[in-house]
mmCIF file of C-alpha atoms in Angstrom:
data_model
loop_
_atom_site.group_PDB
_atom_site.id
_atom_site.type_symbol
_atom_site.label_atom_id
_atom_site.label_comp_id
_atom_site.label_asym_id
_atom_site.label_seq_id
_atom_site.Cartn_x
_atom_site.Cartn_y
_atom_site.Cartn_z
ATOM 1 C CA MET A 1 121.125 118.526 99.054
ATOM 2 C CA GLU A 2 118.221 120.240 100.878
ATOM 3 C CA PHE A 3 115.221 118.093 101.839
ATOM 4 C CA VAL A 4 113.700 119.905 104.802
ATOM 5 C CA GLY A 5 110.458 121.695 103.958
ATOM 6 C CA LYS A 6 110.242 120.223 100.443
ATOM 7 C CA LYS A 7 108.281 117.232 99.300
ATOM 8 C CA THR A 8 110.573 114.414 98.331
ATOM 9 C CA ASP A 9 110.303 112.801 94.906
ATOM 10 C CA LEU A 10 108.760 109.786 96.655
ATOM 11 C CA ALA A 11 106.129 111.910 98.389
ATOM 12 C CA GLN A 12 105.274 113.520 95.063
ATOM 13 C CA ALA A 13 105.013 110.105 93.398
ATOM 14 C CA THR A 14 102.799 108.875 96.257
ATOM 15 C CA GLU A 15 100.547 111.915 95.857
ATOM 16 C CA ALA A 16 100.265 111.366 92.086
ATOM 17 C CA SER A 17 99.419 107.692 92.641
ATOM 18 C CA ARG A 18 96.769 108.602 95.204
ATOM 19 C CA GLN A 19 95.119 111.059 92.850
ATOM 20 C CA SER A 20 94.996 108.509 90.011
ATOM 21 C CA SER A 21 93.601 105.623 92.109
ATOM 22 C CA ALA A 22 90.107 104.411 91.312
ATOM 23 C CA LEU A 23 89.285 104.224 95.033
ATOM 24 C CA GLN A 24 90.627 106.244 97.923
ATOM 25 C CA ILE A 25 89.945 104.541 101.233
ATOM 26 C CA LYS A 26 90.490 105.835 104.739
ATOM 27 C CA VAL A 27 90.569 103.398 107.676
ATOM 28 C CA LEU A 28 92.417 105.695 110.055
ATOM 29 C CA GLY A 29 89.448 107.275 111.793
ATOM 30 C CA PRO A 30 85.931 106.678 110.486
ATOM 31 C CA LEU A 31 85.782 104.546 107.344
ATOM 32 C CA ALA A 32 85.521 106.699 104.211
ATOM 33 C CA ILE A 33 85.608 105.540 100.593
ATOM 34 C CA CYS A 34 85.917 108.048 97.776
ATOM 35 C CA ILE A 35 84.843 106.817 94.339
ATOM 36 C CA GLY A 36 85.115 109.629 91.847
ATOM 37 C CA GLY A 37 83.099 112.445 93.410
ATOM 38 C CA THR A 38 81.085 110.197 95.738
ATOM 39 C CA THR A 39 82.064 109.435 99.324
ATOM 40 C CA LEU A 40 80.719 106.357 101.080
ATOM 41 C CA ASN A 41 80.918 105.757 104.814
ATOM 42 C CA ALA A 42 80.442 102.707 107.034
ATOM 43 C CA ASN A 43 76.645 102.957 106.826
ATOM 44 C CA ASP A 44 76.687 102.764 103.015
ATOM 45 C CA LEU A 45 78.151 99.260 102.799
ATOM 46 C CA GLY A 46 75.106 97.110 103.534
ATOM 47 C CA GLY A 47 75.533 96.520 107.261
ATOM 48 C CA PRO A 48 78.209 95.608 109.795
ATOM 49 C CA LYS A 49 79.290 92.255 108.311
ATOM 50 C CA PRO A 50 79.930 93.516 104.753
ATOM 51 C CA ARG A 51 81.825 96.455 106.295
ATOM 52 C CA GLN A 52 83.888 94.021 108.355
ATOM 53 C CA VAL A 53 84.650 91.945 105.252
ATOM 54 C CA LEU A 54 86.035 95.075 103.614
ATOM 55 C CA GLU A 55 87.992 96.046 106.732
ATOM 56 C CA ILE A 56 89.556 92.583 106.996
ATOM 57 C CA LEU A 57 90.634 92.771 103.361
ATOM 58 C CA LEU A 58 92.008 96.292 103.809
ATOM 59 C CA LEU A 59 94.032 95.242 106.851
ATOM 60 C CA ASN A 60 95.576 92.569 104.612
ATOM 61 C CA PHE A 61 95.982 95.043 101.739
ATOM 62 C CA GLY A 62 97.263 93.322 98.608
ATOM 63 C CA SER A 63 97.335 89.881 100.237
ATOM 64 C CA ALA A 64 94.708 87.217 99.727
ATOM 65 C CA VAL A 65 92.510 86.319 102.682
ATOM 66 C CA SER A 66 90.950 82.867 102.582
ATOM 67 C CA LYS A 67 87.231 82.464 102.915
ATOM 68 C CA THR A 68 87.848 80.171 105.879
ATOM 69 C CA ARG A 69 89.852 82.864 107.685
ATOM 70 C CA MET A 70 87.222 85.504 106.942
ATOM 71 C CA ILE A 71 84.436 83.275 108.231
ATOM 72 C CA ASP A 72 86.436 82.596 111.388
ATOM 73 C CA LEU A 73 86.966 86.322 112.002
ATOM 74 C CA LEU A 74 83.423 87.398 111.123
ATOM 75 C CA TRP A 75 81.774 84.921 113.460
ATOM 76 C CA ASN A 76 84.516 84.700 116.088
ATOM 77 C CA GLY A 77 85.158 81.000 115.465
ATOM 78 C CA ASN A 78 81.468 80.063 115.713
ATOM 79 C CA PRO A 79 80.017 80.423 112.188
ATOM 80 C CA PRO A 80 76.412 79.658 111.309
ATOM 81 C CA ALA A 81 75.590 76.716 109.027
ATOM 82 C CA GLY A 82 75.309 78.908 105.920
ATOM 83 C CA ALA A 83 78.425 80.991 106.559
ATOM 84 C CA LEU A 84 80.057 80.459 103.154
ATOM 85 C CA PRO A 85 77.097 81.568 100.991
ATOM 86 C CA THR A 86 76.486 84.417 103.435
ATOM 87 C CA LEU A 87 80.104 85.579 103.068
ATOM 88 C CA GLU A 88 79.796 85.380 99.293
ATOM 89 C CA SER A 89 76.629 87.495 99.428
ATOM 90 C CA TYR A 90 78.466 90.107 101.536
ATOM 91 C CA VAL A 91 81.199 90.250 98.897
ATOM 92 C CA SER A 92 78.551 90.666 96.211
ATOM 93 C CA VAL A 93 77.044 93.606 98.130
ATOM 94 C CA LEU A 94 80.480 95.189 98.477
ATOM 95 C CA ARG A 95 81.193 94.797 94.778
ATOM 96 C CA ARG A 96 77.957 96.557 93.880
ATOM 97 C CA ARG A 97 78.822 99.424 96.235
ATOM 98 C CA LEU A 98 82.564 99.743 95.509
ATOM 99 C CA GLN A 99 82.814 98.916 91.829
ATOM 100 C CA PRO A 100 79.473 99.465 90.132
ATOM 101 C CA GLY A 101 79.507 98.029 86.628
ATOM 102 C CA ALA A 102 83.029 96.630 87.005
ATOM 103 C CA GLY A 103 81.991 93.169 88.206
ATOM 104 C CA ARG A 104 85.019 91.136 89.172
ATOM 105 C CA ALA A 105 87.435 93.510 87.397
ATOM 106 C CA GLY A 106 87.279 96.136 90.157
ATOM 107 C CA PRO A 107 89.438 96.438 93.266
ATOM 108 C CA LEU A 108 87.739 93.583 95.164
ATOM 109 C CA ARG A 109 89.051 90.459 93.448
ATOM 110 C CA THR A 110 88.326 86.781 93.857
ATOM 111 C CA VAL A 111 91.362 84.532 94.140
ATOM 112 C CA THR A 112 91.555 80.795 94.691
ATOM 113 C CA GLY A 113 89.772 80.161 97.971
ATOM 114 C CA GLY A 114 89.445 83.804 98.987
ATOM 115 C CA TYR A 115 89.502 87.500 98.192
ATOM 116 C CA VAL A 116 92.007 90.316 97.840
ATOM 117 C CA ILE A 117 91.965 94.091 97.409
ATOM 118 C CA GLU A 118 93.963 95.026 94.299
ATOM 119 C CA PRO A 119 96.484 97.609 95.564
ATOM 120 C CA SER A 120 97.254 99.070 92.142
ATOM 121 C CA ILE A 121 93.822 100.696 91.940
ATOM 122 C CA VAL A 122 93.218 101.550 95.598
ATOM 123 C CA ASP A 123 94.855 104.268 97.663
ATOM 124 C CA LEU A 124 94.671 103.221 101.316
ATOM 125 C CA ASP A 125 95.735 105.647 104.037
ATOM 126 C CA LEU A 126 97.043 102.807 106.219
ATOM 127 C CA ASN A 127 99.240 101.591 103.362
ATOM 128 C CA ARG A 128 100.610 105.123 102.890
ATOM 129 C CA PHE A 129 101.422 105.235 106.622
ATOM 130 C CA HIS A 130 103.358 101.949 106.355
ATOM 131 C CA THR A 131 105.160 103.055 103.187
ATOM 132 C CA LEU A 132 106.164 106.419 104.644
ATOM 133 C CA THR A 133 107.484 104.931 107.897
ATOM 134 C CA ARG A 134 109.359 102.171 106.068
ATOM 135 C CA LEU A 135 111.021 104.696 103.761
ATOM 136 C CA ALA A 136 111.823 107.022 106.638
ATOM 137 C CA GLY A 137 113.536 104.147 108.435
ATOM 138 C CA VAL A 138 116.152 103.893 105.684
ATOM 139 C CA ALA A 139 116.383 107.570 104.695
ATOM 140 C CA ALA A 140 118.898 110.165 105.848
ATOM 141 C CA PRO A 141 117.519 112.349 108.674
ATOM 142 C CA PRO A 142 116.764 115.422 106.523
ATOM 143 C CA ALA A 143 114.668 113.264 104.165
ATOM 144 C CA ALA A 144 113.204 111.061 106.913
ATOM 145 C CA LEU A 145 111.672 113.811 109.022
ATOM 146 C CA PRO A 146 109.093 115.034 106.461
ATOM 147 C CA LEU A 147 108.155 111.414 105.700
ATOM 148 C CA LEU A 148 107.595 110.688 109.394
ATOM 149 C CA THR A 149 105.683 113.920 109.870
ATOM 150 C CA GLU A 150 103.321 112.995 107.036
ATOM 151 C CA ALA A 151 102.939 109.446 108.382
ATOM 152 C CA LEU A 152 102.091 110.695 111.868
ATOM 153 C CA GLU A 153 99.547 113.160 110.458
ATOM 154 C CA LEU A 154 97.836 110.242 108.703
ATOM 155 C CA ALA A 155 97.830 108.197 111.910
ATOM 156 C CA SER A 156 96.365 110.902 114.136
ATOM 157 C CA ALA A 157 93.013 109.054 114.304
ATOM 158 C CA GLN A 158 92.263 105.577 115.641
ATOM 159 C CA LEU A 159 92.459 102.646 113.236
ATOM 160 C CA LEU A 160 88.980 101.410 112.262
ATOM 161 C CA GLY A 161 87.238 104.214 114.114
ATOM 162 C CA ASP A 162 83.779 102.813 113.231
ATOM 163 C CA GLU A 163 84.500 99.256 114.355
ATOM 164 C CA LEU A 164 83.536 98.710 117.990
ATOM 165 C CA LEU A 165 83.063 95.027 118.777
ATOM 166 C CA PRO A 166 85.254 92.372 117.134
ATOM 167 C CA ALA A 167 88.353 91.128 118.913
ATOM 168 C CA TRP A 168 90.289 91.144 115.611
ATOM 169 C CA ALA A 169 89.729 94.901 115.334
ATOM 170 C CA GLU A 170 91.119 95.472 118.825
ATOM 171 C CA GLU A 171 94.172 93.355 118.034
ATOM 172 C CA GLU A 172 94.810 95.360 114.866
ATOM 173 C CA ARG A 173 94.395 98.640 116.773
ATOM 174 C CA ALA A 174 96.954 97.520 119.344
ATOM 175 C CA LEU A 175 99.465 96.570 116.609
ATOM 176 C CA HIS A 176 98.880 99.870 114.826
ATOM 177 C CA ALA A 177 99.299 101.830 118.078
ATOM 178 C CA GLU A 178 102.700 100.142 118.533
ATOM 179 C CA ARG A 179 103.724 101.137 115.004
ATOM 180 C CA VAL A 180 102.600 104.726 115.583
ATOM 181 C CA GLY A 181 104.558 104.813 118.839
ATOM 182 C CA HIS A 182 107.639 103.549 117.033
ATOM 183 C CA ALA A 183 107.174 106.218 114.335
ATOM 184 C CA ARG A 184 106.929 108.924 117.029
ATOM 185 C CA VAL A 185 110.160 107.760 118.636
ATOM 186 C CA LEU A 186 111.877 107.624 115.254
ATOM 187 C CA ALA A 187 110.584 111.137 114.429
ATOM 188 C CA ALA A 188 111.908 112.502 117.719
ATOM 189 C CA GLU A 189 115.301 110.860 117.232
ATOM 190 C CA THR A 190 115.439 112.084 113.648
ATOM 191 C CA ALA A 191 114.551 115.631 114.672
ATOM 192 C CA LEU A 192 117.409 115.584 117.195
ATOM 193 C CA LEU A 193 119.864 114.535 114.494
#
């Protein structure tokens, strides 16, 4: 069976899923959100804190993040007295920007005590990177190499390229850099095989 130079069935399925997603979001490099024919960037989200709320949720893609955890991250463990209503207002701003007219049925969902990004209607470049590297780790070398190549192309830019200050962003960048390094080593070993 020949895999080199051809897209695998999985890569084709991933591409089809990406094209059918309601939102396409890029966090590798500058933040970019494509909704239909409109592209939003970091400046279109209502300020740094709403952007950070979205980034925190995207870094926990598909998993609920508690309001308490978000407040802790947003204010570095020292929240103001009105932190909870302020967080809820940031989420409201994001909903208006990301899912106009969809209310709570869009990709930014409320769950008990927190929020989650619904992965079935969002294509996230970071998630594709993780999926491709995970699949490459269990694939035969001829199938793994194109998956790793695509993953490394996605990861050519810094994670959260717009985010400069918070410690949580730096921690996530360091973890992502380790994963990219591991993918490079795996790609080199796979190419040798």
